[in-house]
Amino acid sequence: MFWRSLSILAIVPLGLATPLAPRWEDVRVKHSWKTVPQNWECEGSAPEGTTIDLRIALKPHREEALVEALYEVSDPAHPKYGAHLSKAEVAALVAPHPDTHELVHSWLAHHGIPSSSVSTTHGGDWLTVSNVPVSQADALLGASYQVYRHAETDDTLLRTVGYSLPAALHDHVAVVAPTTYFGGPRALRKTLHPSPNAKLLPDGDALIRAEIAALEAIHGPGSAASVPSSCKSTVTPACLRALYNTTSYTPAATSKNVLGIAGYLEQYASHSDLTTFLNKFRSDAKSAAFTVTTVNGGLDDQSNPGDEANLDIQYAESISYPTPNIYYSTGGSPPFIADENTPTNTNEPYLDWLDFLFEQSTIPQTISTSYGDDEQSVPADYAQSVCSLFAKLGAQGVTVLFSSGDSGVGDGCTSNDGSNKSMFMPSFPATCPYVTSVGGTTGVNPEKAASLSSGGFSNYFARPSYQDSAVSSFLTSIGTEYSGLYNASGRGFPDIAAQAENFQVVISGSVTSVDGTSCASPTAAAVISLLNDYLLSQGKPTLGFLNPLLYSTGAAGLNDITSGSNPGCNTKGFTAVKGWDPVTGLGTPDFGKLQAIVG
């Protein structure tokens, strides 16, 4: 049902065995930008002695095997639904062609790279080549690594605007990184900003809780009418628990179930701020705590709490309590400053975090990430390779959620392929078909689309068959509107939505209010984590990759959002309608209904 390929970047199947003596000088361009990516300026060569760690993604021998297995275990109609794969089983599915390792190692040796510098990761389908001098990387890849500075943020990166590989390797190597991935203005763009007009509740939400209790006495828990109107201007955990019908559920599988939050950009989650937040907004959970796991030089600076990190952990914890929460603090973001102590520049946070995660014996069943880039700023081969790593997580039973973004149908709105074509601007990784993308809503009774909610259609990934019917219906409804500004055959996003405005957050001991789909992703993830808790408590497998469920039987467990739009690119954007739409997806979660569906 869901087994056809999702990628429009079709990879040429491996054919006959490569000759034993390849012509390494016969090179062909793997990827290049026509111009230096927007807002980046070349600062010149890297300092003497600079080295770089290269990651090489190897193409699988059986290209469709992972995707087919992913859909088998994720499609509620398939007999293998819920039979998630082990790490070893996934590794076998993505194993390269038998000739690949020997061929790639021969190429590296030809350029003087010792075998001791090469290690395998992700079960053998990725290689890491450590401490490669920049001059040697240039020769290896036909590249010209330079230091680039961002004109607005002053961030610096070591990158090349193009690279090549020997023709003999193109059927074996998917991508080499870091090369041409410049990323967004800060490499990973956080989707959060303060909400200036929200009412603050410095003394907690006792009044809101009292209102909810009174309304539930009249209408019953789980009723939309049990959410007070004050929640449309002041969002607290009590509002969300009432709105998404989780109030009456108490987690019972806390020895097994874990909720993970991925953090970047030196964003640190404060333990003391969480305690203050819970005392104000969920006093029965005031003893809750989270663990911090540092990745790739990430830090845990408790003196410097981040708004993004605090938002994520405070709402994930307050909705999922007492489920254990892990905050991953991943280093590797700009700026790049080479010196004797840190001569290596990689700055590939997604890959650093995923490398770490796949090496762990256990992985959280639900993971939320509130970061992303404009899709066009990410090289297509890089996007495809990272997206495949999320597919590996899904096949192992992990639910991965990403914020859809805060730019409506886009800002900037001009292609970077040299044509300067006007276009809507999709976000990555939200456009990856193997993650669940979360858009934003606002208000109560009824909820409507938040105007900031990014949504649209991918230019890199084809529309997956699990959403064929839903997306086709939407496209039929809008006819030729915005024709030419989006890819009508692309993967539609977001998949679902949650509240995204006026969230009360404690930062450095004080309450502030924030907006963004960064609010929506951890909220939705916490609800999904409760569903995973319920399944584990019943001795059942976790949900894993959600989308095939959501677009079939799971749709009945979502609150359809039918008003609001996501303006951008000098247009009014798309409009929320009955059924799926590229503003709020299929709608917002109702835990009680979803519990009945998955149970």
Coordinates of C-alpha atoms in Angstrom, one line a residue:
M1 CA 0.0 0.0 0.0
F2 CA 2.8 2.4 0.9
W3 CA 5.7 0.7 -0.8
R4 CA 6.7 2.9 -3.8
S5 CA 9.8 5.1 -3.6
L6 CA 9.3 8.6 -2.2
S7 CA 12.4 10.3 -3.6
I8 CA 12.3 12.3 -6.8
L9 CA 16.1 12.2 -6.6
A10 CA 16.3 8.7 -8.1
I11 CA 19.6 7.0 -7.5
V12 CA 21.0 5.0 -10.4
P13 CA 21.0 1.3 -9.4
L14 CA 24.3 -0.4 -9.1
G15 CA 25.1 -2.2 -12.3
L16 CA 28.0 -4.4 -13.3
A17 CA 31.0 -4.6 -11.0
T18 CA 33.4 -1.6 -11.2
P19 CA 36.7 -2.3 -13.0
L20 CA 39.5 -3.3 -10.7
A21 CA 41.6 -0.4 -11.7
P22 CA 39.4 2.7 -11.8
R23 CA 40.6 5.9 -13.5
W24 CA 40.6 8.1 -10.4
E25 CA 41.3 11.1 -12.6
D26 CA 38.0 10.7 -14.5
V27 CA 35.9 12.9 -12.2
R28 CA 32.4 14.2 -12.4
V29 CA 30.7 16.9 -10.4
K30 CA 28.7 15.5 -7.5
H31 CA 27.1 18.8 -6.4
S32 CA 27.8 22.5 -6.9
W33 CA 26.1 25.8 -6.3
K34 CA 25.8 28.2 -9.3
T35 CA 26.8 31.0 -7.0
V36 CA 27.8 31.3 -3.3
P37 CA 24.6 30.8 -1.3
Q38 CA 22.7 33.9 -0.4
N39 CA 24.2 36.1 2.4
W40 CA 27.5 34.1 2.5
E41 CA 30.7 35.8 1.6
C42 CA 34.1 34.2 1.1
E43 CA 36.7 35.2 3.6
G44 CA 39.6 33.3 2.0
S45 CA 41.5 30.2 2.7
A46 CA 41.4 28.3 6.0
P47 CA 44.3 28.8 8.4
E48 CA 47.4 26.7 8.0
G49 CA 47.1 23.3 9.6
T50 CA 43.3 23.2 9.5
T51 CA 41.9 19.7 9.2
I52 CA 38.4 18.5 8.5
D53 CA 36.4 15.3 9.3
L54 CA 34.6 14.0 6.3
R55 CA 31.6 11.8 6.3
I56 CA 30.8 9.6 3.3
A57 CA 27.3 8.1 2.9
L58 CA 27.5 4.9 0.9
K59 CA 24.5 3.9 -1.3
P60 CA 22.7 0.8 -0.3
H61 CA 22.9 -2.3 -2.5
R62 CA 19.1 -2.8 -2.4
E63 CA 17.8 0.8 -2.6
E64 CA 14.2 0.1 -1.8
A65 CA 14.7 -2.4 1.0
L66 CA 14.7 0.0 3.9
V67 CA 11.6 2.0 2.7
E68 CA 9.7 -1.2 2.0
A69 CA 10.4 -2.5 5.5
L70 CA 9.6 0.8 7.1
Y71 CA 6.1 0.8 5.5
E72 CA 5.5 -2.8 6.4
V73 CA 6.0 -2.1 10.1
S74 CA 4.2 1.3 9.9
D75 CA 1.1 0.5 7.9
P76 CA -1.8 -0.5 10.2
A77 CA -3.2 -2.7 7.4
H78 CA 0.0 -4.7 7.0
P79 CA 0.5 -8.0 8.8
K80 CA 3.9 -6.9 10.0
Y81 CA 2.6 -3.7 11.6
G82 CA 4.4 -2.9 14.8
A83 CA 7.1 -5.6 14.2
H84 CA 9.9 -3.0 14.4
L85 CA 13.4 -4.0 13.3
S86 CA 16.6 -4.3 15.3
K87 CA 19.6 -2.2 14.7
A88 CA 21.3 -5.2 13.0
E89 CA 18.3 -5.9 10.8
V90 CA 18.3 -2.2 9.6
A91 CA 22.0 -2.4 9.0
A92 CA 21.5 -5.4 6.8
L93 CA 18.9 -3.6 4.7
V94 CA 21.1 -0.6 4.0
A95 CA 24.3 -2.5 3.5
P96 CA 26.3 -1.2 0.5
H97 CA 27.1 -3.2 -2.6
P98 CA 29.8 -5.9 -1.9
D99 CA 32.3 -3.9 -4.0
T100 CA 31.7 -0.5 -2.4
H101 CA 33.9 -0.6 0.7
E102 CA 36.9 -1.9 -1.2
L103 CA 36.4 0.6 -4.0
V104 CA 36.1 3.6 -1.7
H105 CA 39.0 2.5 0.5
S106 CA 41.1 2.2 -2.6
W107 CA 40.2 5.7 -3.7
L108 CA 41.1 7.1 -0.3
A109 CA 44.4 5.2 -0.3
H110 CA 45.2 6.6 -3.7
H111 CA 45.1 10.0 -2.2
G112 CA 47.3 9.1 0.7
I113 CA 44.7 8.7 3.4
P114 CA 45.7 6.0 5.8
S115 CA 43.2 3.2 6.7
S116 CA 43.7 4.2 10.4
S117 CA 41.9 7.5 9.7
V118 CA 38.8 5.7 8.3
S119 CA 36.0 4.3 10.5
T120 CA 32.6 2.9 9.8
T121 CA 29.4 4.2 11.4
H122 CA 25.6 3.4 11.2
G123 CA 26.4 -0.3 10.7
G124 CA 28.7 0.2 7.8
D125 CA 26.7 2.5 5.4
W126 CA 28.6 5.6 6.4
L127 CA 32.4 6.2 6.7
T128 CA 34.1 8.9 8.7
V129 CA 37.5 10.0 7.6
S130 CA 39.2 11.9 10.4
N131 CA 41.6 14.8 10.5
V132 CA 42.0 15.3 6.8
P133 CA 44.1 18.4 6.0
V134 CA 42.1 20.9 3.9
S135 CA 44.6 20.7 1.1
Q136 CA 44.2 16.9 0.9
A137 CA 40.4 17.3 1.1
D138 CA 40.6 19.7 -1.9
A139 CA 42.6 17.1 -3.9
L140 CA 40.4 14.2 -2.9
L141 CA 37.1 16.0 -3.8
G142 CA 38.2 18.3 -6.6
A143 CA 37.0 21.0 -4.2
S144 CA 38.2 24.4 -3.0
Y145 CA 37.4 24.7 0.7
Q146 CA 37.2 28.3 1.9
V147 CA 36.1 30.1 5.0
Y148 CA 32.7 31.8 4.5
R149 CA 31.1 34.4 6.7
H150 CA 27.4 35.1 6.9
A151 CA 26.7 38.8 6.2
E152 CA 23.9 39.1 8.8
T153 CA 24.9 36.8 11.6
D154 CA 28.7 37.0 11.3
D155 CA 28.8 33.1 11.6
T156 CA 31.6 31.4 9.7
L157 CA 31.8 28.1 8.1
L158 CA 34.5 26.1 6.2
R159 CA 32.8 25.0 3.0
T160 CA 33.2 24.5 -0.8
V161 CA 30.7 25.7 -3.4
G162 CA 31.2 22.4 -5.3
Y163 CA 32.9 19.0 -5.3
S164 CA 33.4 16.1 -7.6
L165 CA 34.0 12.3 -7.3
P166 CA 35.5 9.8 -9.7
A167 CA 33.0 8.5 -12.2
A168 CA 33.6 5.0 -10.7
L169 CA 32.2 6.2 -7.3
H170 CA 29.0 7.9 -8.3
D171 CA 27.0 4.6 -8.1
H172 CA 28.5 3.9 -4.7
V173 CA 28.6 7.2 -2.8
A174 CA 25.4 9.2 -2.0
V175 CA 27.0 12.3 -0.4
V176 CA 30.2 13.6 1.2
A177 CA 29.9 16.1 4.1
P178 CA 30.7 18.7 5.0
T179 CA 31.0 20.1 1.5
T180 CA 28.3 22.3 0.0
Y181 CA 25.8 22.4 2.9
F182 CA 25.9 26.0 4.1
G183 CA 22.6 25.7 6.0
G184 CA 20.4 28.6 7.0
P185 CA 21.4 31.9 8.5
R186 CA 22.5 30.1 11.7
A187 CA 23.0 26.7 10.2
L188 CA 19.9 25.5 12.1
R189 CA 17.2 28.0 12.3
K190 CA 15.2 27.8 15.5
T191 CA 11.5 28.3 15.0
L192 CA 10.6 30.4 18.0
H193 CA 10.1 34.1 18.7
P194 CA 8.5 36.1 21.6
S195 CA 4.8 36.8 21.5
P196 CA 4.5 40.5 22.4
N197 CA 0.8 40.7 23.0
A198 CA 0.2 37.7 25.3
K199 CA -1.0 38.0 28.8
L200 CA 1.5 36.7 31.3
L201 CA 0.7 34.6 34.4
P202 CA 3.6 35.2 36.8
D203 CA 1.7 33.6 39.6
G204 CA 0.9 30.4 37.8
D205 CA -2.3 29.1 36.2
A206 CA -4.5 28.4 39.2
L207 CA -7.3 30.5 37.7
I208 CA -7.1 28.5 34.4
R209 CA -7.1 25.2 36.3
A210 CA -10.2 26.3 38.3
E211 CA -12.0 27.3 35.1
I212 CA -11.1 24.0 33.4
A213 CA -12.4 22.0 36.5
A214 CA -15.7 24.0 36.4
L215 CA -16.2 23.5 32.7
E216 CA -15.3 19.7 33.0
A217 CA -17.9 19.4 35.7
I218 CA -20.5 20.7 33.2
H219 CA -19.3 19.3 29.9
G220 CA -17.1 16.3 31.0
P221 CA -13.3 15.9 30.4
G222 CA -12.2 15.7 26.8
S223 CA -14.9 18.1 25.6
A224 CA -13.7 21.1 23.5
A225 CA -16.1 23.1 25.6
S226 CA -14.0 22.3 28.7
V227 CA -11.2 24.6 27.5
P228 CA -11.7 28.1 28.8
S229 CA -11.6 31.1 26.4
S230 CA -8.6 32.5 28.4
C231 CA -6.4 29.8 26.9
K232 CA -6.6 31.6 23.5
S233 CA -4.4 34.4 24.8
T234 CA -2.4 32.5 27.6
V235 CA -1.3 29.0 26.9
T236 CA -0.2 26.8 29.8
P237 CA 0.2 23.1 30.4
A238 CA -3.4 23.0 31.8
C239 CA -4.7 24.5 28.6
L240 CA -2.9 21.9 26.4
R241 CA -3.8 19.0 28.6
A242 CA -7.5 19.9 28.5
L243 CA -7.4 20.8 24.8
Y244 CA -5.7 17.6 23.7
N245 CA -7.6 15.4 26.2
T246 CA -4.6 14.0 28.2
T247 CA -5.7 15.2 31.7
S248 CA -7.1 11.9 32.9
Y249 CA -4.3 9.7 31.7
T250 CA -1.4 8.7 34.1
P251 CA 1.7 7.2 32.5
A252 CA 2.3 3.6 33.6
A253 CA 5.3 2.5 31.6
T254 CA 7.8 5.0 32.8
S255 CA 10.5 2.3 33.3
K256 CA 10.5 1.7 29.5
N257 CA 9.1 4.8 27.8
V258 CA 11.4 7.9 27.2
L259 CA 10.8 11.2 25.4
G260 CA 13.8 12.8 23.7
I261 CA 14.4 16.5 22.8
A262 CA 17.1 17.4 20.3
G263 CA 18.8 20.7 21.0
Y264 CA 21.4 22.7 19.0
L265 CA 22.9 26.2 18.7
E266 CA 24.2 26.3 22.3
Q267 CA 20.7 26.1 23.7
Y268 CA 20.8 24.9 27.3
A269 CA 17.8 23.7 29.2
S270 CA 17.7 24.9 32.8
H271 CA 16.9 22.5 35.7
S272 CA 16.0 25.4 38.0
D273 CA 13.8 27.0 35.5
L274 CA 11.9 23.7 35.0
T275 CA 11.3 23.5 38.7
T276 CA 10.0 27.1 38.8
F277 CA 7.8 26.4 35.8
L278 CA 6.3 23.3 37.3
N279 CA 5.7 25.0 40.6
K280 CA 3.8 27.7 38.8
F281 CA 2.0 25.7 36.1
R282 CA 1.9 22.0 37.2
S283 CA 2.5 21.7 40.9
D284 CA 1.7 18.0 41.1
A285 CA 4.8 17.5 38.8
K286 CA 7.2 19.8 40.6
S287 CA 9.6 17.0 41.5
A288 CA 10.1 16.2 37.8
A289 CA 13.6 16.3 36.3
F290 CA 15.2 15.6 33.0
T291 CA 18.6 14.3 32.0
V292 CA 21.1 16.0 29.7
T293 CA 23.2 14.1 27.2
T294 CA 25.9 16.1 25.5
V295 CA 26.8 15.2 21.9
N296 CA 29.9 16.3 19.9
G297 CA 31.2 18.8 22.3
G298 CA 27.8 20.1 23.3
L299 CA 27.7 21.8 26.7
D300 CA 25.3 22.1 29.6
D301 CA 25.7 25.7 30.8
Q302 CA 23.1 26.1 33.5
S303 CA 24.0 29.8 33.9
N304 CA 22.9 30.4 30.3
P305 CA 19.3 29.0 29.8
G306 CA 18.0 29.2 26.3
D307 CA 14.4 30.1 25.4
E308 CA 14.2 27.3 22.8
A309 CA 15.6 24.7 25.1
N310 CA 13.5 25.8 28.1
L311 CA 10.3 25.9 26.0
D312 CA 10.9 22.4 24.7
I313 CA 11.7 20.7 28.0
Q314 CA 9.1 22.6 30.0
Y315 CA 6.2 21.6 27.8
A316 CA 7.5 18.1 27.0
E317 CA 7.9 17.4 30.7
S318 CA 4.7 19.0 31.9
I319 CA 2.5 17.1 29.5
S320 CA 4.3 13.7 29.6
Y321 CA 5.0 13.6 33.3
P322 CA 6.2 11.3 34.9
T323 CA 7.7 10.0 31.7
P324 CA 11.5 10.4 31.7
N325 CA 12.8 13.1 29.4
I326 CA 16.3 13.4 27.8
Y327 CA 17.6 16.7 26.4
Y328 CA 20.4 16.2 23.8
S329 CA 22.8 19.2 23.7
T330 CA 24.6 18.9 20.4
G331 CA 27.6 20.9 19.6
G332 CA 29.1 21.7 16.2
S333 CA 27.3 24.9 15.2
P334 CA 29.0 28.0 14.0
P335 CA 31.2 30.0 14.3
F336 CA 34.3 28.2 13.0
I337 CA 37.5 29.5 14.5
A338 CA 40.5 27.3 13.8
D339 CA 43.2 27.3 16.4
E340 CA 45.7 24.9 17.9
N341 CA 43.1 23.4 20.1
T342 CA 40.2 23.1 17.6
P343 CA 41.7 22.7 14.1
T344 CA 38.8 20.6 12.9
N345 CA 35.7 22.1 11.4
T346 CA 32.7 19.8 10.7
N347 CA 29.6 21.7 11.9
E348 CA 27.1 19.1 10.8
P349 CA 24.8 19.0 13.8
Y350 CA 22.2 16.7 12.3
L351 CA 24.8 14.1 11.4
D352 CA 26.7 14.5 14.7
W353 CA 23.5 13.9 16.7
L354 CA 22.4 11.0 14.5
D355 CA 25.9 9.4 14.6
F356 CA 25.6 9.5 18.4
L357 CA 22.1 8.2 18.6
F358 CA 22.7 5.1 16.4
E359 CA 25.6 4.1 18.6
Q360 CA 23.3 3.9 21.7
S361 CA 21.9 0.6 22.9
T362 CA 18.5 2.2 23.5
I363 CA 16.8 5.2 21.8
P364 CA 13.8 7.2 23.1
Q365 CA 10.6 6.0 21.6
T366 CA 9.6 9.6 20.7
I367 CA 11.9 12.5 19.7
S368 CA 11.0 16.1 19.0
T369 CA 13.2 18.6 17.1
S370 CA 12.4 22.3 16.7
Y371 CA 15.0 23.3 14.2
G372 CA 15.2 23.5 10.4
D373 CA 16.4 25.2 7.2
D374 CA 14.9 26.4 4.0
E375 CA 14.9 23.2 1.9
Q376 CA 16.7 24.8 -1.0
S377 CA 19.6 25.8 1.3
V378 CA 20.4 22.1 1.8
P379 CA 22.0 20.2 -1.1
A380 CA 19.6 17.6 -2.4
D381 CA 22.0 14.7 -2.0
Y382 CA 22.6 15.7 1.6
A383 CA 18.9 16.1 2.4
Q384 CA 18.2 12.6 0.9
S385 CA 21.0 11.0 2.9
V386 CA 19.9 12.6 6.2
C387 CA 16.2 11.8 5.5
S388 CA 17.2 8.1 5.0
L389 CA 18.7 8.2 8.5
F390 CA 15.3 9.2 9.9
A391 CA 13.8 6.3 8.0
K392 CA 16.2 4.0 9.9
L393 CA 14.9 5.5 13.2
G394 CA 11.3 4.9 12.1
A395 CA 12.0 1.3 11.1
Q396 CA 13.4 0.7 14.7
G397 CA 10.2 2.0 16.2
V398 CA 11.1 5.6 16.9
T399 CA 8.6 8.4 16.3
V400 CA 10.4 11.5 15.0
L401 CA 8.6 14.9 15.0
F402 CA 9.9 18.2 13.5
S403 CA 8.5 21.7 13.7
S404 CA 7.3 22.8 10.3
G405 CA 8.7 26.3 10.5
D406 CA 7.4 29.9 11.2
S407 CA 7.4 31.5 7.8
G408 CA 4.0 30.6 6.4
V409 CA 4.5 29.6 2.8
G410 CA 7.9 31.2 2.9
D411 CA 10.1 34.3 3.1
G412 CA 12.9 35.1 0.7
C413 CA 10.7 33.3 -1.9
T414 CA 13.3 33.3 -4.7
S415 CA 15.0 30.2 -6.0
N416 CA 18.8 29.8 -5.6
D417 CA 19.4 27.8 -8.8
G418 CA 20.4 30.9 -10.8
S419 CA 17.0 31.4 -12.3
N420 CA 15.7 33.7 -9.5
K421 CA 12.3 32.2 -9.9
S422 CA 9.6 33.2 -7.5
M423 CA 8.6 30.2 -5.4
F424 CA 7.2 29.2 -2.0
M425 CA 9.9 28.1 0.4
P426 CA 9.5 24.6 2.0
S427 CA 11.4 23.6 5.1
F428 CA 13.8 20.7 5.7
P429 CA 13.8 18.3 7.6
A430 CA 10.0 18.9 7.9
T431 CA 9.7 17.9 4.2
C432 CA 11.4 14.5 4.8
P433 CA 8.7 11.9 4.1
Y434 CA 9.9 9.8 7.1
V435 CA 9.3 12.3 9.8
T436 CA 6.0 13.8 11.2
S437 CA 5.9 17.5 10.6
V438 CA 4.0 19.6 13.1
G439 CA 2.4 22.9 12.1
G440 CA 0.8 25.5 14.3
T441 CA -2.6 26.5 15.6
T442 CA -3.9 29.2 17.8
G443 CA -7.2 30.0 19.7
V444 CA -9.7 27.7 21.3
N445 CA -13.4 27.0 20.6
P446 CA -12.5 26.7 17.8
E447 CA -8.8 26.2 17.1
K448 CA -7.6 27.9 13.9
A449 CA -4.4 27.9 11.9
A450 CA -1.7 30.1 13.2
S451 CA -0.6 32.5 10.4
L452 CA 3.1 31.6 11.1
S453 CA 2.6 27.9 10.4
S454 CA 4.9 26.8 7.6
G455 CA 3.5 24.4 5.1
G456 CA 3.5 23.6 1.5
F457 CA 5.2 21.0 -0.8
S458 CA 8.7 19.7 -1.1
N459 CA 10.8 20.3 -4.2
Y460 CA 13.1 17.5 -3.3
F461 CA 10.8 14.6 -2.2
A462 CA 8.0 13.1 -4.2
R463 CA 4.6 12.9 -2.6
P464 CA 4.5 9.6 -0.6
S465 CA 1.6 7.2 -1.4
Y466 CA 0.4 7.4 2.2
Q467 CA -0.8 10.9 1.6
D468 CA -1.9 10.6 -2.0
S469 CA -5.6 10.7 -1.4
A470 CA -5.5 13.5 1.2
V471 CA -3.2 15.8 -0.7
S472 CA -4.9 15.2 -4.1
S473 CA -8.2 16.2 -2.6
F474 CA -6.7 19.5 -1.3
L475 CA -5.0 20.2 -4.7
T476 CA -8.3 19.6 -6.5
S477 CA -10.0 22.1 -4.2
I478 CA -7.6 25.0 -5.0
G479 CA -7.4 24.4 -8.7
T480 CA -4.8 26.6 -10.4
E481 CA -4.3 29.0 -7.5
Y482 CA -0.6 29.6 -6.9
S483 CA 0.3 27.5 -9.9
G484 CA 4.0 27.6 -10.5
L485 CA 4.9 28.7 -7.0
Y486 CA 4.9 25.1 -5.6
N487 CA 5.6 21.6 -6.6
A488 CA 2.2 19.9 -6.9
S489 CA 3.8 16.4 -7.0
G490 CA 5.9 17.0 -3.9
R491 CA 5.6 15.7 -0.4
G492 CA 3.0 17.8 1.4
F493 CA 3.7 19.2 4.9
P494 CA 2.8 19.5 7.8
D495 CA 1.2 16.3 8.8
I496 CA -0.4 17.4 12.0
A497 CA -0.5 20.6 14.2
A498 CA -0.7 21.8 17.7
Q499 CA -0.9 25.2 19.6
A500 CA 1.9 27.5 18.6
E501 CA 1.2 31.0 20.2
N502 CA 1.2 32.6 23.6
F503 CA 3.1 29.9 25.5
Q504 CA 4.1 30.8 29.0
V505 CA 7.8 29.9 29.5
V506 CA 10.2 30.5 32.4
I507 CA 13.6 31.8 31.5
S508 CA 16.1 32.8 34.1
G509 CA 13.4 32.6 36.7
S510 CA 10.9 34.9 35.0
V511 CA 7.8 34.2 33.0
T512 CA 7.7 35.2 29.3
S513 CA 5.5 34.3 26.4
V514 CA 6.7 32.9 23.1
D515 CA 5.3 31.8 19.7
G516 CA 6.5 29.4 17.1
T517 CA 6.0 25.9 15.8
S518 CA 8.8 25.2 18.3
C519 CA 5.8 25.2 20.8
A520 CA 3.9 22.8 18.6
S521 CA 6.4 20.0 18.1
P522 CA 7.2 19.2 21.8
T523 CA 3.5 19.5 22.6
A524 CA 2.5 17.0 19.9
A525 CA 5.5 14.8 20.9
A526 CA 4.4 14.7 24.5
V527 CA 0.9 13.5 23.4
I528 CA 2.4 10.8 21.2
S529 CA 4.8 9.8 24.0
L530 CA 1.7 9.2 26.2
L531 CA 0.3 7.0 23.5
N532 CA 3.5 5.0 23.4
D533 CA 3.4 4.7 27.2
Y534 CA -0.1 3.3 26.9
L535 CA 0.9 0.8 24.3
L536 CA 4.0 -0.3 26.3
S537 CA 1.8 -0.7 29.4
Q538 CA -0.4 -3.1 27.4
G539 CA 2.6 -5.1 26.2
K540 CA 2.2 -3.8 22.7
P541 CA 4.9 -2.3 20.4
T542 CA 5.3 1.5 20.1
L543 CA 3.9 3.6 17.2
G544 CA 7.2 4.2 15.4
F545 CA 6.8 6.1 12.1
L546 CA 3.4 7.7 12.5
N547 CA 2.4 9.0 9.1
P548 CA 0.8 5.8 7.5
L549 CA -1.3 5.5 10.6
L550 CA -2.2 9.2 10.7
Y551 CA -3.3 9.3 7.0
S552 CA -5.5 6.2 7.5
T553 CA -7.3 5.1 10.6
G554 CA -5.5 7.7 12.8
A555 CA -7.2 10.6 11.1
A556 CA -10.4 10.0 13.2
G557 CA -8.4 10.8 16.3
L558 CA -7.5 14.3 15.1
N559 CA -9.3 17.6 15.5
D560 CA -9.7 18.9 11.9
I561 CA -8.8 22.6 11.6
T562 CA -10.8 24.4 9.0
S563 CA -10.0 28.1 9.3
G564 CA -7.0 30.3 9.1
S565 CA -4.1 30.6 6.6
N566 CA -0.3 30.9 6.3
P567 CA 0.5 34.0 4.4
G568 CA 4.0 34.6 2.9
C569 CA 5.8 35.4 -0.3
N570 CA 3.5 38.4 -0.7
T571 CA 0.4 36.1 -0.9
K572 CA -2.3 35.1 1.5
G573 CA -0.9 31.6 1.5
F574 CA -2.8 28.4 1.7
T575 CA -6.1 28.2 3.7
A576 CA -7.0 25.5 6.2
V577 CA -9.9 23.4 5.0
K578 CA -11.8 20.3 5.8
G579 CA -9.3 17.3 5.6
W580 CA -5.6 17.7 5.0
D581 CA -4.2 21.2 4.2
P582 CA -0.6 22.6 4.0
V583 CA -1.2 24.8 7.0
T584 CA -2.3 22.4 9.8
G585 CA -2.0 19.0 8.1
L586 CA -4.7 16.6 9.3
G587 CA -5.3 18.5 12.5
T588 CA -4.5 18.5 16.2
P589 CA -4.3 15.4 18.4
D590 CA -7.1 14.1 20.7
F591 CA -5.4 11.7 23.0
G592 CA -8.5 9.9 24.1
K593 CA -9.6 9.2 20.5
L594 CA -6.2 8.1 19.4
Q595 CA -5.8 5.9 22.5
A596 CA -9.0 4.0 21.4
I597 CA -7.7 3.8 17.9
V598 CA -4.2 2.4 18.6
G599 CA -5.4 0.3 21.6

